[in-house]
Tab-separated table of C-alpha atoms in Angstrom:
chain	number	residue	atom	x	y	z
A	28	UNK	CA	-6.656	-35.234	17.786
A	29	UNK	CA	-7.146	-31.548	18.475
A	30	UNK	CA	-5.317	-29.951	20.961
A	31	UNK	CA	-6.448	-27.691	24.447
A	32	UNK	CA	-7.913	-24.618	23.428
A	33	UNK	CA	-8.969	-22.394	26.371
A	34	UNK	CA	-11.419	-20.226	24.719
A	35	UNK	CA	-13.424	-23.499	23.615
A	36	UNK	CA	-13.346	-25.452	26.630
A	37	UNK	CA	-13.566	-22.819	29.046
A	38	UNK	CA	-17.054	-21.285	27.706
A	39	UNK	CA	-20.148	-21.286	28.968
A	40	UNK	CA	-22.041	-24.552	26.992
A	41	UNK	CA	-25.771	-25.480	26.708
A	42	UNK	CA	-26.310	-28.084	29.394
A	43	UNK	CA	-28.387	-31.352	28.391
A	44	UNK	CA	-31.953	-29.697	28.373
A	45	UNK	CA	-34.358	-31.242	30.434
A	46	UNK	CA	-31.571	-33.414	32.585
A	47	UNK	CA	-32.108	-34.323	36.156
A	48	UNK	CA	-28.344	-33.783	37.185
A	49	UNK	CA	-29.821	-34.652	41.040
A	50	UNK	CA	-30.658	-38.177	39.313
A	51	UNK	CA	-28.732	-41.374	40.597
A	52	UNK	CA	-26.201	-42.119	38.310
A	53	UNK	CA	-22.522	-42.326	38.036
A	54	UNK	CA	-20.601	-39.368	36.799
A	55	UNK	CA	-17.407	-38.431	35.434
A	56	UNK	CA	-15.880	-34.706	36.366
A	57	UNK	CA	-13.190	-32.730	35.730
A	58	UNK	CA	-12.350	-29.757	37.462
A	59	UNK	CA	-9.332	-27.522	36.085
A	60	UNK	CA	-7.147	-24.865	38.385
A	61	UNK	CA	-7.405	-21.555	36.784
A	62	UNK	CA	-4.683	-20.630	34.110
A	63	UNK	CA	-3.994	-24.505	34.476
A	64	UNK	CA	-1.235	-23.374	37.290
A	65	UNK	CA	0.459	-26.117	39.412
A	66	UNK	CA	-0.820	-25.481	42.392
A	67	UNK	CA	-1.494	-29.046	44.126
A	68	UNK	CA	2.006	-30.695	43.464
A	69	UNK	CA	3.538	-32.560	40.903
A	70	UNK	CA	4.447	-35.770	39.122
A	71	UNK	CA	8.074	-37.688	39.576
A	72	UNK	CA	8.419	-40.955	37.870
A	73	UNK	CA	4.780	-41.457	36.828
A	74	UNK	CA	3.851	-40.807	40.523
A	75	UNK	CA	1.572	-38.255	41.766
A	76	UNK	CA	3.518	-36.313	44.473
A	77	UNK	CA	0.849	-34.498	46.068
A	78	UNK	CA	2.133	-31.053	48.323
A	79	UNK	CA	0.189	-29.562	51.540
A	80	UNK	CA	-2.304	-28.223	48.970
A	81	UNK	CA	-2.976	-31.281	47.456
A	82	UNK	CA	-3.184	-33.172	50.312
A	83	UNK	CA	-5.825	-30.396	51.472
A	84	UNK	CA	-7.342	-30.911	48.255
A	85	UNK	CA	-7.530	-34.750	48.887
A	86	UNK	CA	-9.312	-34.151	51.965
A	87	UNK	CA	-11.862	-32.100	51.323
A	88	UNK	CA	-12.998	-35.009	48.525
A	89	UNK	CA	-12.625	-38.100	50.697
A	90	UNK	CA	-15.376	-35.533	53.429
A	91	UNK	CA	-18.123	-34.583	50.382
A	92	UNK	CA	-20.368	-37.627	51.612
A	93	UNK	CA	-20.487	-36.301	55.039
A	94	UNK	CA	-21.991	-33.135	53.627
A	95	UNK	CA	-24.181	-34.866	50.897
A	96	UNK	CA	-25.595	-38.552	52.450
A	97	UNK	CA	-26.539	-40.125	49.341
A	98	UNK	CA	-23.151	-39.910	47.373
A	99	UNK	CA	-20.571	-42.722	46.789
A	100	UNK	CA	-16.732	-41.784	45.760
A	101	UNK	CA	-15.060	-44.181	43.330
A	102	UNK	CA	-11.943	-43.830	41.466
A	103	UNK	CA	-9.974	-40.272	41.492
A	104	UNK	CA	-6.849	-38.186	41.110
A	105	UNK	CA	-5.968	-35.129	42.554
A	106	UNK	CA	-3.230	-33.746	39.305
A	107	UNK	CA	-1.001	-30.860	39.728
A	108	UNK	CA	-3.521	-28.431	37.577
A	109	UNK	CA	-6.673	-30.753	38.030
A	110	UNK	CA	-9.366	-33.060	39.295
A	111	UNK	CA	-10.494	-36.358	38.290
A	112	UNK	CA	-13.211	-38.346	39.967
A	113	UNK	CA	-16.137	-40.646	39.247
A	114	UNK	CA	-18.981	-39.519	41.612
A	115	UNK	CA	-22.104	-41.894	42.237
A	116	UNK	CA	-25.807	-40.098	43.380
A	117	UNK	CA	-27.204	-42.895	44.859
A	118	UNK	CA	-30.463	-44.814	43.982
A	119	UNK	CA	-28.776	-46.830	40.647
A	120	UNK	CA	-25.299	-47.576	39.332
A	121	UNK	CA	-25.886	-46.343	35.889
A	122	UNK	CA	-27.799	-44.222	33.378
A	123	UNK	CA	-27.800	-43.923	29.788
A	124	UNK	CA	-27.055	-40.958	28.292
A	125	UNK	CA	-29.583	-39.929	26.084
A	126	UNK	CA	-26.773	-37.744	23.897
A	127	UNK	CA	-25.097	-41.289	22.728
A	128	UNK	CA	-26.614	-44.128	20.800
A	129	UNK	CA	-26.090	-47.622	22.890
A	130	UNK	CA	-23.937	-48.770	20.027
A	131	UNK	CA	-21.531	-45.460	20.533
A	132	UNK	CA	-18.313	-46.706	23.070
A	133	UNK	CA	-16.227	-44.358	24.500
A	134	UNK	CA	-12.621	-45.329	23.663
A	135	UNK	CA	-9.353	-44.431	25.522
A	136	UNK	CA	-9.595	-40.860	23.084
A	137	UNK	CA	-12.693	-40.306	23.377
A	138	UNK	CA	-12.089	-40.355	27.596
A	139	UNK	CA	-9.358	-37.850	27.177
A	140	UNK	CA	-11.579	-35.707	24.817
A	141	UNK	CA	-14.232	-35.648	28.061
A	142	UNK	CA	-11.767	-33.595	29.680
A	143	UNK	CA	-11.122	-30.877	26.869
A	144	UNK	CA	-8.377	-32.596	25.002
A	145	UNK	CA	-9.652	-32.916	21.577
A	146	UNK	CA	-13.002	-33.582	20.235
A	147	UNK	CA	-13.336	-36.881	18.022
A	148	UNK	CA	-16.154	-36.683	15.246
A	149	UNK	CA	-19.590	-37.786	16.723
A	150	UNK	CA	-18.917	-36.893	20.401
A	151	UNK	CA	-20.462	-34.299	22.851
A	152	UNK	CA	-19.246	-33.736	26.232
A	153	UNK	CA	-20.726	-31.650	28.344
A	154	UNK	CA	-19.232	-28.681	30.208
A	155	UNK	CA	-20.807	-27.394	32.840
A	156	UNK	CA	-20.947	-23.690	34.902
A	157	UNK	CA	-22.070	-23.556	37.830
A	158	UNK	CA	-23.788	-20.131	37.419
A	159	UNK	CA	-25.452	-21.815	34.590
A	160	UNK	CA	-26.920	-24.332	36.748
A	161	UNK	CA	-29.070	-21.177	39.518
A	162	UNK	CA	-32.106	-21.169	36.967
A	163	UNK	CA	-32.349	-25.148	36.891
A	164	UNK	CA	-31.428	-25.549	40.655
A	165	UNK	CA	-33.929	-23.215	41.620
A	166	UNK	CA	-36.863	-25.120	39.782
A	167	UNK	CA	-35.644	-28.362	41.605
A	168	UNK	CA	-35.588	-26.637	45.391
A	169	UNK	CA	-38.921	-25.521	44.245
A	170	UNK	CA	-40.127	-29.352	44.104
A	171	UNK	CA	-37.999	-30.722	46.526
A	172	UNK	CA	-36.013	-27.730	49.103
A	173	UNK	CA	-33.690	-31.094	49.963
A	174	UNK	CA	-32.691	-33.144	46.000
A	175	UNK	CA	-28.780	-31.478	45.420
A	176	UNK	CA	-27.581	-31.349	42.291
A	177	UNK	CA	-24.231	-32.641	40.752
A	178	UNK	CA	-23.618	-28.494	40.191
A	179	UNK	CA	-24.009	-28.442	44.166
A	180	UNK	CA	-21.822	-30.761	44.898
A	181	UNK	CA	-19.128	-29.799	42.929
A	182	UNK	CA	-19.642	-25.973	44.034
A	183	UNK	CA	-19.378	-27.277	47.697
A	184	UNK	CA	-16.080	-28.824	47.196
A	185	UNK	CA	-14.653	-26.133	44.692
A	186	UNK	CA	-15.639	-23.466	47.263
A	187	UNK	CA	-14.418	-25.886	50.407
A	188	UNK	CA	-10.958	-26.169	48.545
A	189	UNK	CA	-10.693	-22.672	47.421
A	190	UNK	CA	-11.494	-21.420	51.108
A	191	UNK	CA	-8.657	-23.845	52.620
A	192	UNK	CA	-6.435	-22.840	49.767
A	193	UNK	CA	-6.513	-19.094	50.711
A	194	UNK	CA	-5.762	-19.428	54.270
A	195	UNK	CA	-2.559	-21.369	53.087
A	196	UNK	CA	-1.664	-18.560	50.673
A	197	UNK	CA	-2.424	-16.322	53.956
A	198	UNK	CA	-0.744	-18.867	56.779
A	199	UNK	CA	1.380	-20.886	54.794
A	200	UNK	CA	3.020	-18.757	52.188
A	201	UNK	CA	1.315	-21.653	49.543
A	202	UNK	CA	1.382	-20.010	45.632
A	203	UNK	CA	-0.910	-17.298	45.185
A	204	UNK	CA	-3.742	-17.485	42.619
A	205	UNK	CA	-4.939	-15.377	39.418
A	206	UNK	CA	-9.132	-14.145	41.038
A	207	UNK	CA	-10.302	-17.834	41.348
A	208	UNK	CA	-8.563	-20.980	42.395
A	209	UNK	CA	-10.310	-23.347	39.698
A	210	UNK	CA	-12.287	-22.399	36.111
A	211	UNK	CA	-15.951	-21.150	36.073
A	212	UNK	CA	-16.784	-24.333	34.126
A	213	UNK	CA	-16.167	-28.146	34.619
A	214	UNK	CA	-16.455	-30.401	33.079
A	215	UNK	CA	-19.226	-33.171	33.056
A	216	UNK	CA	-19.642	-36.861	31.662
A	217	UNK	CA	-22.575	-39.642	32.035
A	218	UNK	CA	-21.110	-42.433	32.513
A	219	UNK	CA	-23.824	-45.037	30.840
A	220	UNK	CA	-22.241	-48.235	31.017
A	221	UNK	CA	-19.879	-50.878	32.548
A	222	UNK	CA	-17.282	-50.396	29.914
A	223	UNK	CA	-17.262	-47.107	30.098
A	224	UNK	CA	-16.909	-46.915	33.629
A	225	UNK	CA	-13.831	-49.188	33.777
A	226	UNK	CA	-12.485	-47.648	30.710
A	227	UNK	CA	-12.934	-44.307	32.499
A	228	UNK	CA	-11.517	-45.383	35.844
A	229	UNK	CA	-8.334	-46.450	34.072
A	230	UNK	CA	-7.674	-43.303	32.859
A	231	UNK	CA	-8.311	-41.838	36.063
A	232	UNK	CA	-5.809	-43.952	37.626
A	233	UNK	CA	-3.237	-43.787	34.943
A	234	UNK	CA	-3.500	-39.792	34.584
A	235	UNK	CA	0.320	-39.456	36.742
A	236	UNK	CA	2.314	-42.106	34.538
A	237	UNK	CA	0.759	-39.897	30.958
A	238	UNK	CA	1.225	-36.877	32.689
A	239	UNK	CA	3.881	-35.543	29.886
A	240	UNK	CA	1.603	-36.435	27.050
A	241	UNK	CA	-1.187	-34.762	28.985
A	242	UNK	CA	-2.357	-31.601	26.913
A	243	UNK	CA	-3.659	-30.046	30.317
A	244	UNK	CA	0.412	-30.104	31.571
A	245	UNK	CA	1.125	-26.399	31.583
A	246	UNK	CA	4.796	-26.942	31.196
């Protein structure tokens, strides 16, 4: 399996044309701290330790469906360099993506490749940018002012976070940051079926105890 490479997985990719991502569904997402610094902890003994930042971090997910009503938080880790979370829109517990035949399963590799750590033959994540998503938002408001997107949800939290984050650089002498607090892009996954999602919340949940095999561990 391939390794990291920043200058794929951090560019700007072709989103899934035509995709409602304001449709009820359950998603996978992956959001990386810029330069892949440690910025929200770290792990001892297959245990995420989680400092002030982190815990900030934590916060500001556990308070998204305050802002947005019809979303539902499942499994997720906050990692010392990234995000992992399973997000439900409301209105249906899955969708099928239309990029995978329903005989294609996504193995434990095939999860890890989701979050830019390799790319097995046959599979297509998605990686999202925000800015990418103005054009496509726009046309939605345009229909209905109120339907949010995934993109706006995960902007809200990423610009929540990074907001927080600088007062503690500011306040709290917490690590200073290279421009931006997290990458341009994250990254995106339909989650289209039962064994996916509990193949895809195991991951999540075992992320600390592979941490040192974990090709997004800077050191």
């Amino acid at each position: 399996m391939s390794g990291y490479n920043p200058k794929i997985h951090n560019r700007r990719s072709i989103r899934l044309k035509g995709y409602d991502y304001s449709k009820a569904g359950l998603y996978f997402i992956t959001i990386c701290v810029q330069d892949r610094e440690h910025l929200f902890g770290e792990v001892i003994d297959g245990e995420m330790v989680l400092n002030d930042a982190g815990k900030m971090a934590r916060t500001e997910w556990l308070k998204l469906p305050e802002r947005f009503k019809n979303i539902k938080l499942h499994e997720f880790v906050v990692m010392p360099n990234h995000f992992h979370a399973i997000l439900q829109i409301a209105g249906s517990t899955l969708v099928v993506d239309p990029r995978e035949t329903k005989n294609n399963r996504e193995t434990s590799d095939q999860i890890g490749n989701i979050t830019g750590m390799g790319q097995p033959q046959g599979f297509v994540p998605t990686v999202i940018s925000n800015s990418r998503e103005d054009n496509f938002k726009k046309e939605k408001k345009e229909n209905n002012p109120k339907k949010k997107t995934l993109g706006d949800m995960v902007g809200a939290f990423q610009s929540i976070v990074t907001v927080n984050y600088i007062r503690g650089v500011k306040l709290n002498n917490w690590k200073s940051f290279n421009k931006r607090l997290f990458q341009r892009n994250y990254h995106e996954h339909i989650i289209r079926n039962n064994f996916a999602y509990h193949n895809i919340s195991k991951y999540i949940k075992n992320n600390p105890k592979k941490w040192e095999e974990d090709k997004l561990n800077k050191k």
